[in-house]
Coordinates of C-alpha atoms and ligand atoms in Angstrom, one line a residue:
M801 CA -43.1 6.3 -121.3
D802 CA -43.7 8.0 -124.6
H803 CA -45.7 7.6 -127.8
F804 CA -42.9 7.2 -130.4
D805 CA -42.9 3.5 -131.5
Y806 CA -42.1 1.5 -134.6
R807 CA -45.3 0.6 -136.5
A808 CA -44.9 -1.8 -139.4
G809 CA -41.2 -1.2 -139.6
Y810 CA -41.3 2.7 -139.4
L811 CA -41.1 5.0 -136.5
A812 CA -44.4 6.8 -135.8
A813 CA -45.3 9.7 -133.4
E814 CA -48.6 8.4 -132.0
N815 CA -50.4 7.3 -135.2
V816 CA -48.5 9.5 -137.6
P817 CA -45.4 8.1 -139.5
I818 CA -42.4 10.3 -138.9
R819 CA -41.6 9.8 -142.6
R820 CA -44.9 11.6 -143.6
I821 CA -44.0 14.6 -141.5
A822 CA -40.4 14.8 -142.9
E823 CA -41.8 14.5 -146.5
T824 CA -44.4 17.2 -145.9
V825 CA -42.5 19.7 -143.7
G826 CA -38.8 18.9 -144.5
T827 CA -36.0 18.3 -142.1
P828 CA -34.6 19.1 -139.6
V829 CA -37.9 19.1 -137.8
Y830 CA -39.0 18.8 -134.1
V831 CA -41.9 16.6 -133.5
Y832 CA -43.9 16.7 -130.3
S833 CA -46.5 14.2 -129.1
T834 CA -49.5 15.6 -127.4
A835 CA -50.4 12.3 -125.7
T836 CA -46.9 12.1 -124.2
L837 CA -47.0 15.7 -123.0
E838 CA -50.4 15.1 -121.4
R839 CA -49.3 11.8 -119.8
H840 CA -46.2 13.3 -118.3
F841 CA -48.2 16.2 -116.8
R842 CA -50.9 13.8 -115.4
V843 CA -48.3 11.4 -113.8
F844 CA -46.5 14.3 -112.2
A845 CA -49.7 16.1 -111.0
A846 CA -51.0 12.8 -109.6
A847 CA -47.8 12.2 -107.6
V848 CA -48.0 15.6 -106.0
A849 CA -51.8 15.8 -105.7
D850 CA -52.0 15.2 -102.0
L851 CA -49.5 18.1 -101.4
G852 CA -51.9 20.5 -103.0
A853 CA -49.0 21.8 -105.0
L854 CA -49.4 24.2 -107.9
V855 CA -47.5 22.8 -110.9
C856 CA -45.9 25.7 -112.8
Y857 CA -44.4 24.4 -116.1
A858 CA -40.9 26.0 -116.6
V859 CA -41.5 27.6 -120.0
K860 CA -37.8 27.9 -120.8
A861 CA -37.6 24.1 -121.4
N862 CA -39.9 24.5 -124.5
G863 CA -41.6 27.8 -125.1
N864 CA -43.6 26.7 -128.2
L865 CA -47.1 28.2 -127.8
A866 CA -48.7 24.8 -128.6
V867 CA -46.7 23.1 -126.0
V868 CA -47.5 25.7 -123.3
R869 CA -51.1 25.6 -124.4
A870 CA -51.3 21.8 -124.1
L871 CA -50.1 22.0 -120.5
A872 CA -52.3 25.1 -119.7
R873 CA -55.4 23.2 -120.8
L874 CA -54.6 20.6 -118.2
G875 CA -54.4 23.3 -115.5
A876 CA -50.6 23.9 -115.4
G877 CA -49.3 27.3 -114.3
A878 CA -46.1 28.6 -115.7
D879 CA -42.6 29.5 -114.4
V880 CA -41.2 32.2 -116.7
V881 CA -37.8 33.8 -116.7
S882 CA -38.2 36.7 -119.1
G883 CA -40.8 39.2 -120.4
G884 CA -41.0 37.1 -123.6
E885 CA -41.9 34.0 -121.7
L886 CA -44.4 35.9 -119.6
Q887 CA -46.2 37.0 -122.8
T888 CA -45.9 33.5 -124.2
A889 CA -47.6 32.0 -121.1
L890 CA -50.4 34.7 -121.1
V891 CA -51.0 34.2 -124.9
A892 CA -51.1 30.4 -124.3
G893 CA -53.9 31.0 -121.7
V894 CA -52.1 30.4 -118.5
P895 CA -53.9 32.6 -115.9
A896 CA -51.7 35.3 -114.4
E897 CA -52.5 34.1 -110.9
R898 CA -50.7 30.8 -111.8
I899 CA -47.5 32.5 -113.2
V900 CA -44.3 32.7 -111.2
F901 CA -41.6 35.1 -112.6
S902 CA -38.0 33.8 -111.8
G903 CA -34.6 34.8 -113.1
V904 CA -31.4 36.4 -111.9
G905 CA -31.6 39.6 -114.0
K906 CA -35.1 40.9 -114.5
S907 CA -35.2 44.4 -116.1
E908 CA -37.3 47.2 -114.8
E909 CA -39.6 46.8 -117.8
E910 CA -40.0 43.1 -117.0
L911 CA -40.8 43.7 -113.4
A912 CA -43.4 46.3 -114.4
A913 CA -44.9 43.9 -116.9
A914 CA -45.2 41.1 -114.3
I915 CA -46.9 43.5 -111.8
S916 CA -49.4 44.8 -114.3
A917 CA -50.2 41.3 -115.6
G918 CA -51.0 40.4 -112.0
V919 CA -48.6 37.4 -111.7
M920 CA -48.8 35.2 -108.6
Q921 CA -45.3 35.8 -107.4
I922 CA -42.0 37.4 -108.4
N923 CA -39.0 35.4 -107.2
V924 CA -36.3 38.0 -106.2
E925 CA -32.7 37.0 -106.5
S926 CA -30.7 39.9 -105.0
E927 CA -31.1 42.9 -102.7
P928 CA -30.8 45.5 -105.6
E929 CA -33.6 43.7 -107.4
L930 CA -35.7 43.8 -104.3
R931 CA -35.2 47.6 -104.0
L932 CA -36.0 48.1 -107.7
L933 CA -39.1 45.9 -107.4
N934 CA -40.2 48.0 -104.4
Q935 CA -39.7 51.3 -106.5
V936 CA -41.5 49.9 -109.5
A937 CA -44.5 48.7 -107.5
L938 CA -44.8 52.0 -105.6
A939 CA -44.7 53.9 -108.8
M940 CA -47.6 51.7 -110.0
G941 CA -49.4 52.2 -106.7
C942 CA -49.4 48.6 -105.6
R943 CA -47.6 45.9 -103.6
A944 CA -45.7 43.3 -105.5
P945 CA -46.2 39.7 -104.4
A946 CA -42.6 38.4 -103.9
A947 CA -40.5 35.5 -102.6
I948 CA -36.8 35.4 -102.1
R949 CA -34.9 32.8 -104.1
V950 CA -32.4 31.4 -101.6
N951 CA -29.3 29.5 -102.6
P952 CA -29.1 26.5 -100.2
D953 CA -25.5 25.7 -101.1
V954 CA -26.1 22.0 -101.9
D955 CA -24.4 20.0 -104.6
A956 CA -26.9 18.8 -107.1
H957 CA -24.5 16.2 -108.5
T958 CA -25.4 17.2 -112.1
H959 CA -23.5 18.7 -114.9
E960 CA -21.6 21.8 -113.7
K961 CA -23.3 23.9 -116.4
I962 CA -26.8 23.1 -115.0
S963 CA -26.0 23.3 -111.3
T964 CA -27.5 26.3 -109.7
G965 CA -27.6 25.7 -105.9
L966 CA -24.0 26.0 -104.9
S967 CA -22.8 29.3 -103.2
E968 CA -20.4 29.7 -106.1
N969 CA -23.4 29.9 -108.6
K970 CA -24.9 33.2 -109.5
F971 CA -28.4 32.2 -108.4
G972 CA -30.4 33.2 -105.4
I973 CA -29.3 34.7 -102.1
D974 CA -27.0 32.9 -99.8
W975 CA -29.4 31.2 -97.4
T976 CA -27.5 32.4 -94.3
A977 CA -27.9 36.0 -95.5
A978 CA -31.7 35.5 -96.2
P979 CA -33.0 36.5 -92.8
R980 CA -31.4 40.0 -93.1
L981 CA -33.1 40.5 -96.5
Y982 CA -36.5 39.4 -95.3
A983 CA -36.1 42.0 -92.5
R984 CA -35.3 44.7 -95.0
A985 CA -38.2 43.7 -97.3
A986 CA -40.6 43.9 -94.4
A987 CA -39.9 47.6 -94.3
M988 CA -40.6 48.1 -98.0
P989 CA -44.2 49.3 -98.6
G990 CA -44.1 48.1 -102.3
I991 CA -43.3 44.5 -101.4
R992 CA -45.5 41.8 -100.0
L993 CA -42.9 39.2 -99.2
N994 CA -44.4 35.9 -98.1
G995 CA -42.5 33.1 -99.8
V996 CA -39.2 31.2 -100.1
A997 CA -38.0 29.9 -103.4
V998 CA -35.2 27.4 -104.3
H999 CA -34.1 25.7 -107.5
I1000 CA -30.9 23.8 -107.2
G1001 CA -30.2 22.6 -110.8
S1002 CA -31.5 20.6 -113.6
Q1003 CA -31.3 16.9 -114.7
L1004 CA -30.9 15.7 -111.1
T1005 CA -30.6 11.9 -111.1
C1006 CA -31.0 11.3 -107.4
V1007 CA -33.4 12.6 -104.7
E1008 CA -30.7 13.3 -102.0
P1009 CA -29.8 16.8 -103.1
F1010 CA -33.5 17.7 -103.2
R1011 CA -33.8 16.3 -99.6
E1012 CA -30.9 18.4 -98.4
A1013 CA -32.2 21.6 -100.0
F1014 CA -35.8 21.0 -98.7
H1015 CA -34.4 20.6 -95.2
R1016 CA -32.5 23.8 -95.4
V1017 CA -35.7 25.5 -96.6
R1018 CA -37.5 24.0 -93.6
D1019 CA -34.9 25.4 -91.2
L1020 CA -35.0 28.8 -92.9
V1021 CA -38.8 28.9 -92.7
A1022 CA -38.6 28.2 -89.0
M1023 CA -36.1 31.0 -88.6
L1024 CA -38.1 33.5 -90.6
R1025 CA -41.3 32.7 -88.8
A1026 CA -39.5 33.1 -85.4
D1027 CA -38.5 36.5 -86.7
G1028 CA -42.2 37.3 -87.2
H1029 CA -42.4 36.9 -91.0
S1030 CA -45.4 35.2 -92.4
I1031 CA -44.2 32.6 -94.9
D1032 CA -47.0 31.0 -96.8
T1033 CA -45.7 29.9 -100.2
L1034 CA -42.7 27.6 -100.9
D1035 CA -41.5 27.4 -104.5
L1036 CA -39.3 24.3 -104.8
G1037 CA -38.2 24.8 -108.4
G1038 CA -37.8 22.1 -110.9
G1039 CA -34.9 19.9 -111.8
L1040 CA -36.1 16.3 -111.7
G1041 CA -34.0 14.3 -114.2
I1042 CA -35.3 12.2 -117.1
P1043 CA -33.8 9.1 -118.8
Y1044 CA -31.7 10.0 -121.8
G1045 CA -30.2 6.5 -122.0
N1046 CA -26.8 6.8 -120.4
E1047 CA -27.7 6.9 -116.7
D1048 CA -26.1 4.5 -114.3
G1049 CA -29.2 3.4 -112.4
P1050 CA -32.9 4.1 -112.2
L1051 CA -33.9 7.7 -111.9
P1052 CA -36.1 9.0 -109.0
S1053 CA -39.8 9.0 -110.0
P1054 CA -42.2 11.8 -109.3
V1055 CA -43.5 9.7 -106.5
D1056 CA -40.0 9.5 -104.8
Y1057 CA -39.7 13.3 -105.3
A1058 CA -43.1 13.9 -103.8
A1059 CA -42.2 11.8 -100.8
A1060 CA -39.1 13.9 -100.2
I1061 CA -41.2 17.0 -100.3
R1062 CA -43.9 15.5 -98.0
H1063 CA -41.3 14.4 -95.5
A1064 CA -39.5 17.7 -95.3
L1065 CA -42.2 20.3 -95.8
A1066 CA -45.8 19.0 -95.7
D1067 CA -46.4 20.1 -92.1
L1068 CA -45.4 23.7 -92.7
R1069 CA -48.9 24.4 -94.2
C1070 CA -47.6 26.4 -97.1
Q1071 CA -48.9 26.6 -100.6
L1072 CA -46.3 24.6 -102.6
I1073 CA -45.2 25.6 -106.1
L1074 CA -43.3 23.1 -108.3
E1075 CA -41.6 24.1 -111.5
P1076 CA -40.9 21.0 -113.6
G1077 CA -39.6 21.7 -117.1
R1078 CA -37.6 18.9 -118.6
L1079 CA -39.7 16.2 -116.9
L1080 CA -42.9 17.3 -118.7
V1081 CA -41.5 17.9 -122.2
G1082 CA -38.2 16.1 -122.7
N1083 CA -39.5 12.8 -123.8
A1084 CA -42.4 14.3 -125.6
G1085 CA -40.2 15.6 -128.4
V1086 CA -37.8 14.2 -131.0
L1087 CA -35.6 15.9 -133.6
V1088 CA -35.9 14.3 -137.1
T1089 CA -33.0 14.7 -139.4
R1090 CA -31.9 13.4 -142.7
V1091 CA -28.5 11.8 -143.5
L1092 CA -26.7 13.9 -146.1
Y1093 CA -23.5 11.9 -146.4
V1094 CA -21.7 8.9 -145.0
K1095 CA -18.1 9.9 -144.9
E1096 CA -15.5 7.1 -144.4
G1097 CA -12.6 8.7 -142.6
T1098 CA -9.4 6.9 -141.9
A1099 CA -10.0 6.8 -138.1
R1100 CA -13.8 7.2 -137.9
T1101 CA -16.9 7.0 -140.0
F1102 CA -19.0 10.1 -140.0
V1103 CA -22.7 10.2 -140.6
I1104 CA -23.3 13.8 -141.6
V1105 CA -26.9 14.9 -141.0
D1106 CA -28.8 18.0 -141.8
A1107 CA -29.5 18.9 -138.2
A1108 CA -26.7 20.6 -136.2
M1109 CA -25.7 22.1 -132.9
N1110 CA -27.7 25.2 -133.7
D1111 CA -30.9 23.1 -133.7
L1112 CA -30.0 21.0 -130.7
M1113 CA -27.3 22.5 -128.5
R1114 CA -27.3 20.0 -125.6
P1115 CA -24.6 17.7 -126.8
A1116 CA -22.2 20.6 -127.6
L1117 CA -23.0 22.6 -124.5
Y1118 CA -23.4 19.9 -121.8
D1119 CA -21.8 16.8 -123.4
A1120 CA -25.3 15.5 -123.3
F1121 CA -26.2 12.0 -124.5
H1122 CA -29.2 11.5 -126.8
H1123 CA -30.4 8.2 -128.2
I1124 CA -30.4 8.2 -131.9
V1125 CA -32.5 5.7 -133.8
P1126 CA -33.1 5.1 -137.5
E1127 CA -36.6 6.0 -138.7
R1128 CA -36.8 2.6 -140.5
Q1129 CA -36.7 -0.2 -138.0
P1130 CA -33.5 -2.1 -138.4
A1131 CA -33.9 -5.7 -139.5
C1132 CA -33.3 -8.4 -136.8
G1133 CA -29.7 -9.3 -136.3
V1134 CA -28.3 -6.4 -138.3
V1135 CA -24.7 -5.6 -137.3
P1136 CA -24.3 -2.1 -136.0
R1137 CA -21.4 0.1 -137.2
V1138 CA -19.6 2.4 -134.9
V1139 CA -20.0 6.0 -136.2
D1140 CA -19.9 9.6 -135.3
V1141 CA -23.2 11.5 -136.0
V1142 CA -22.3 15.1 -136.8
G1143 CA -23.9 18.2 -138.2
P1144 CA -22.7 20.5 -141.0
I1145 CA -21.6 23.3 -138.7
C1146 CA -18.0 24.4 -138.8
E1147 CA -17.3 23.4 -135.2
T1148 CA -15.8 20.2 -133.9
S1149 CA -18.4 20.3 -131.1
D1150 CA -21.1 20.0 -133.7
T1151 CA -21.3 16.3 -132.8
F1152 CA -24.5 14.5 -131.7
A1153 CA -22.9 11.2 -130.9
A1154 CA -19.3 10.0 -130.9
E1155 CA -18.3 6.4 -131.5
R1156 CA -21.9 5.2 -131.3
P1157 CA -23.0 1.9 -132.6
L1158 CA -25.8 2.5 -135.1
P1159 CA -27.5 0.3 -137.7
P1160 CA -25.9 1.0 -141.1
V1161 CA -27.5 4.1 -142.8
V1162 CA -27.1 5.6 -146.2
A1163 CA -27.6 9.2 -147.6
G1164 CA -31.3 10.1 -147.6
D1165 CA -32.2 8.0 -144.6
L1166 CA -34.0 9.6 -141.7
L1167 CA -32.5 9.5 -138.1
V1168 CA -34.5 10.4 -135.0
I1169 CA -32.8 12.1 -132.1
R1170 CA -34.8 11.1 -129.0
T1171 CA -35.7 13.0 -125.9
A1172 CA -35.2 16.4 -127.6
G1173 CA -38.4 18.1 -126.4
A1174 CA -36.7 20.0 -123.6
Y1175 CA -34.0 22.6 -124.1
G1176 CA -33.9 21.7 -127.8
A1177 CA -35.9 24.1 -129.9
S1178 CA -35.9 26.7 -127.1
M1179 CA -32.1 26.9 -127.2
A1180 CA -31.8 26.9 -131.0
S1181 CA -29.9 29.6 -132.8
S1182 CA -29.3 30.5 -136.4
Y1183 CA -25.5 30.1 -136.2
N1184 CA -24.0 29.5 -139.7
A1185 CA -27.1 31.4 -141.1
R1186 CA -29.1 28.2 -140.6
P1187 CA -32.8 29.1 -140.3
L1188 CA -34.6 27.8 -137.2
A1189 CA -36.1 24.3 -137.7
A1190 CA -39.9 23.7 -138.1
E1191 CA -41.8 22.3 -135.1
V1192 CA -44.7 19.9 -135.5
M1193 CA -47.3 18.7 -133.0
V1194 CA -49.0 15.3 -133.4
S1195 CA -52.2 14.2 -131.7
G1196 CA -53.5 10.7 -132.7
D1197 CA -53.8 10.6 -136.5
A1198 CA -53.3 14.3 -136.9
F1199 CA -50.3 16.6 -137.2
A1200 CA -49.9 20.3 -137.5
V1201 CA -47.0 22.7 -138.0
V1202 CA -46.8 24.7 -134.7
R1203 CA -43.8 26.7 -135.8
E1204 CA -43.0 27.4 -139.4
R1205 CA -39.5 26.8 -140.6
E1206 CA -37.6 30.0 -140.7
T1207 CA -36.2 31.1 -144.0
V1208 CA -33.0 32.8 -145.0
A1209 CA -35.1 35.7 -146.1
D1210 CA -36.3 36.0 -142.5
L1211 CA -32.7 36.1 -141.3
L1212 CA -31.8 38.8 -143.7
A1213 CA -34.9 40.9 -143.3
R1214 CA -33.9 42.5 -140.0
Q1215 CA -30.4 43.3 -141.2
H1216 CA -29.5 46.6 -142.7
L1217 CA -26.5 48.2 -144.4
P1218 CA -25.5 51.5 -142.8
P1219 CA -26.3 54.5 -145.1
W1220 CA -22.6 54.9 -146.0
F1221 CA -22.6 51.6 -147.9
E1222 CA -24.5 51.3 -151.1
W1223 CA -26.1 47.9 -152.0
P1224 CA -24.0 45.9 -154.5
T1225 CA -26.0 46.6 -157.6
P1226 CA -28.5 45.5 -158.5
A1227 CA -29.3 43.1 -155.7
T1228 CA -31.1 43.9 -152.4
P1229 CA -31.5 41.3 -149.7
A1230 CA -35.1 40.4 -150.7
A1231 CA -34.0 39.8 -154.3
T1232 CA -30.8 37.9 -153.5
P1233 CA -30.9 34.4 -154.8
V1234 CA -29.3 33.2 -151.6
A1235 CA -32.7 33.7 -149.9
K1236 CA -34.1 30.7 -151.8
S1237 CA -31.4 28.1 -151.4
A1238 CA -31.7 27.7 -147.6
T1239 CA -31.0 24.2 -146.2
S1240 CA -31.9 20.9 -147.7
G1241 CA -34.8 20.8 -145.3
A1242 CA -36.3 23.9 -146.8
D1243 CA -35.8 22.4 -150.3
A1244 CA -38.0 19.6 -149.3
Q1245 CA -40.9 21.9 -148.4
P1246 CA -44.0 21.5 -150.7
Ligands
LIG1858 C1 -34.8 26.0 -115.4 C2 -35.7 26.2 -114.2 C3 -36.7 25.3 -113.9 C4 -36.9 24.0 -114.7 O1 -35.9 23.1 -114.6 P1 -36.0 21.6 -115.2 O2 -34.7 21.0 -114.9 O3 -36.3 21.7 -116.6 O4 -37.2 21.0 -114.4 C5 -37.5 25.5 -112.8 N1 -37.3 26.7 -112.1 C6 -36.3 27.6 -112.3 C7 -36.2 28.8 -111.5 C8 -35.5 27.4 -113.4 O5 -34.5 28.2 -113.7

């Protein structure tokens, strides 16, 4: 459930007409609903409440400070995968003792930053990382709290680019090799290893792979305990799927997911850590874009919009489906046209929807790409020298810009000519007229 509904014929985010945001801030623009974010967190937290699990929001799904803050206010911890996300979580007010640091390639600086921040746990993904963490901790005169991320070798039955739990994936340590590594870690004075972590993939649309992975974790914990290791935290990762609109059947609910955890692991008396990302923020965000042209091709009709794959990469990267709806509610009985919704980028993969029935639109209309709150803004780039889109948060009747639209001047400001090239006279980047033209969205700024 979300809080994006038609009100008197126009789509609104909570009580704010999307149109008002587009007119004030320009397009493309991401719009987040606070009420939806909060609802998703509460539903998930309630489902896992009796497990006593710590819910650590996976910041990589959406690292906007306001989004992280909204969840931190409700008691969420954070799962971070870089030094940048660690800082984001701390700035957003997530207490360090509720932060888990994951990721397959943490640098020495990132490990040191995590230790000095006092994070709850560092999930180690290889033996060389374990040795480095030991050294870094010893140099700082402390013991790093760590868990080993194991790869349970289960098929998550999701898109291959977001599967992480197969032995052919780069993530974690083969679960059969894990006992050896726990034994090595036990001899490292800079490591306090007392947990097991898994994360098998993202956008899982059935519970079965979770069940399989959790049972492997259960077996592993039994083995490790028999070897004399004390295992008291289990980090079960994230990955629960959400409806984008093209699924075959109903998706598992947080209650189903909690039941699988309870069945496999509740009697192990471990502190559980859960890392939902997409589930908390996906449906809480939309991407608002304006139609630039409707181009009648010989084979297809193209609706060319001012958002592109640099703003929302999921369709290009994962063949992902997103519902697209007109901002103006279509009249009853209107006959849809089958169109391709595409962005302006010079790539064929810059396509948000192919052969999609859509109510007829004309240039200037607004379209809303639904379920764009997760892995949307956080994956955006400035490909084609397109400045990053603005992000807006809504709460009730109010809205606020929570990330300003980037400008072309911002893009140029960090670039330099080497000293052996003179600037073309008389322009310098700051004075170049190109810095003003930006995208049509920027033109619409007040
Ligand atoms: C990406 C990721 C998550 C979140 O995954 P979702 O599918 O967004 O829930 C959780 N844990 C780890 C280690 C991750 O890499």
